[in-house]
Coordinates of N, CA and C in Angstrom, one line a residue:
M157 N 135.8 74.4 98.6 CA 134.5 74.1 98.9 C 134.3 72.6 99.3
L158 N 134.9 71.7 98.6 CA 134.9 70.3 98.9 C 135.5 70.0 100.3
Q159 N 136.6 70.8 100.6 CA 137.3 70.6 101.8 C 136.4 71.0 103.0
R160 N 135.6 72.1 102.8 CA 134.7 72.6 103.8 C 133.6 71.6 104.1
I161 N 133.1 71.0 103.0 CA 132.0 70.0 103.1 C 132.5 68.7 103.8
A162 N 133.7 68.3 103.5 CA 134.3 67.2 104.2 C 134.5 67.5 105.7
L163 N 134.9 68.7 106.0 CA 135.1 69.1 107.4 C 133.8 69.1 108.1
A164 N 132.7 69.6 107.5 CA 131.4 69.6 108.1 C 130.9 68.2 108.3
F165 N 131.2 67.4 107.4 CA 130.8 66.0 107.5 C 131.5 65.3 108.7
A166 N 132.8 65.6 108.8 CA 133.6 65.0 109.9 C 133.1 65.5 111.3
I167 N 132.7 66.8 111.3 CA 132.2 67.4 112.6 C 130.9 66.8 112.9
L168 N 130.0 66.7 112.0 CA 128.7 66.2 112.3 C 128.7 64.7 112.6
S169 N 129.6 64.0 112.0 CA 129.7 62.5 112.3 C 130.3 62.2 113.6
S170 N 131.0 63.2 114.2 CA 131.6 62.9 115.5 C 130.9 63.6 116.6
T171 N 129.8 64.3 116.3 CA 129.0 65.0 117.4 C 128.2 64.0 118.2
P172 N 128.6 63.9 119.5 CA 127.9 62.9 120.3 C 126.4 63.2 120.5
T173 N 126.0 64.5 120.4 CA 124.7 64.9 120.6 C 123.7 64.2 119.7
F174 N 124.1 63.8 118.5 CA 123.3 63.1 117.6 C 122.9 61.7 118.0
G175 N 123.7 61.2 119.0 CA 123.4 59.9 119.5 C 123.6 58.8 118.5
A176 N 122.8 57.7 118.7 CA 122.9 56.5 117.8 C 122.6 56.8 116.4
A177 N 121.8 57.8 116.1 CA 121.4 58.2 114.7 C 122.6 58.6 113.9
A178 N 123.7 59.1 114.5 CA 124.9 59.5 113.8 C 125.8 58.4 113.4
E179 N 125.4 57.2 113.7 CA 126.3 56.0 113.4 C 126.1 55.5 111.9
T180 N 125.1 55.9 111.2 CA 125.1 55.5 109.8 C 125.6 56.6 108.9
P181 N 126.2 56.3 107.8 CA 126.7 57.3 106.9 C 125.6 58.2 106.4
E182 N 124.5 57.6 106.1 CA 123.4 58.4 105.5 C 122.9 59.5 106.5
V183 N 122.8 59.1 107.8 CA 122.3 60.1 108.7 C 123.4 61.1 109.0
R184 N 124.7 60.7 109.0 CA 125.8 61.6 109.3 C 125.9 62.7 108.3
H185 N 125.6 62.5 107.1 CA 125.8 63.5 106.1 C 124.5 64.3 105.9
V186 N 123.4 64.0 106.5 CA 122.1 64.6 106.3 C 122.2 66.1 106.5
C187 N 123.0 66.6 107.5 CA 123.0 68.0 107.9 C 124.2 68.7 107.3
T188 N 125.0 68.1 106.5 CA 126.2 68.7 106.0 C 125.9 70.0 105.2
N189 N 124.9 69.9 104.3 CA 124.6 71.1 103.5 C 124.0 72.2 104.3
D190 N 123.2 71.8 105.3 CA 122.6 72.8 106.2 C 123.7 73.4 107.0
A191 N 124.7 72.7 107.5 CA 125.8 73.2 108.3 C 126.6 74.2 107.4
N192 N 126.8 73.9 106.2 CA 127.6 74.7 105.3 C 126.8 76.0 104.9
T193 N 125.5 75.8 104.8 CA 124.6 77.0 104.4 C 124.4 77.9 105.6
H194 N 124.0 77.4 106.7 CA 123.6 78.2 107.9 C 124.7 78.4 108.9
C195 N 125.7 77.6 108.9 CA 126.7 77.7 110.1 C 128.1 77.6 109.6
A196 N 128.4 78.1 108.4 CA 129.8 78.0 107.9 C 130.8 78.7 108.8
D197 N 130.4 79.8 109.4 CA 131.3 80.6 110.3 C 131.6 79.8 111.5
E198 N 130.9 78.8 111.9 CA 131.1 78.0 113.1 C 132.0 76.9 112.9
I199 N 132.2 76.5 111.6 CA 133.1 75.3 111.3 C 134.5 75.8 111.6
P200 N 135.3 75.0 112.3 CA 135.3 73.6 112.6 C 134.9 73.2 114.0
D201 N 134.4 74.2 114.8 CA 134.0 73.9 116.1 C 132.7 73.1 116.2
R202 N 132.7 71.8 116.4 CA 131.5 71.0 116.3 C 130.4 71.4 117.3
E203 N 130.8 71.9 118.5 CA 129.8 72.3 119.4 C 129.1 73.5 118.9
R204 N 129.8 74.5 118.4 CA 129.2 75.7 117.8 C 128.4 75.4 116.6
V205 N 128.8 74.4 115.8 CA 128.0 74.0 114.6 C 126.7 73.5 115.1
Y206 N 126.7 72.6 116.0 CA 125.5 72.0 116.5 C 124.6 73.0 117.1
A207 N 125.1 73.9 117.9 CA 124.3 75.0 118.5 C 123.7 75.9 117.4
C208 N 124.5 76.2 116.4 CA 124.0 76.9 115.3 C 122.8 76.2 114.6
L209 N 123.0 74.9 114.4 CA 121.9 74.1 113.7 C 120.7 74.2 114.6
V210 N 120.8 74.1 115.9 CA 119.7 74.2 116.8 C 119.0 75.5 116.7
R211 N 119.8 76.6 116.7 CA 119.3 78.0 116.5 C 118.5 78.2 115.2
N212 N 119.0 77.5 114.2 CA 118.4 77.6 112.9 C 117.5 76.5 112.5
V213 N 117.0 75.8 113.4 CA 116.2 74.5 113.1 C 115.1 74.8 112.2
N214 N 114.4 75.9 112.2 CA 113.3 76.2 111.3 C 113.7 76.4 109.9
Q215 N 115.0 76.6 109.6 CA 115.5 76.9 108.3 C 116.1 75.6 107.7
L216 N 116.2 74.6 108.5 CA 116.9 73.4 108.0 C 116.1 72.5 107.1
S217 N 116.8 71.7 106.3 CA 116.1 70.7 105.5 C 115.3 69.8 106.4
P218 N 114.2 69.2 105.9 CA 113.4 68.3 106.7 C 114.2 67.1 107.3
P219 N 115.1 66.5 106.6 CA 115.8 65.4 107.2 C 116.7 65.8 108.3
C220 N 117.4 67.0 108.1 CA 118.3 67.5 109.2 C 117.4 68.0 110.4
K221 N 116.3 68.6 110.1 CA 115.5 69.1 111.1 C 115.0 68.0 112.0
K222 N 114.7 66.8 111.4 CA 114.2 65.7 112.2 C 115.3 65.2 113.2
I223 N 116.6 65.2 112.8 CA 117.7 64.8 113.6 C 117.9 65.8 114.7
I224 N 117.9 67.1 114.4 CA 118.2 68.2 115.3 C 117.1 68.4 116.4
S225 N 115.9 68.2 115.9 CA 114.8 68.5 116.9 C 114.5 67.3 117.8

């Protein structure tokens, strides 16, 4: 479980689509739980994880939703 969380964190922190917002550690981990909850099958493909988060934007936590939308 911890390994999967670390992997999701690494994926989200390296996703260029998040732009400048992804440069702080706080913002980088904002969507980790959402990625694990809604997009676990897409990990480790960062593009598929991001696309999954976009598809599930209405189910995301408010901080993650703010970044994704």
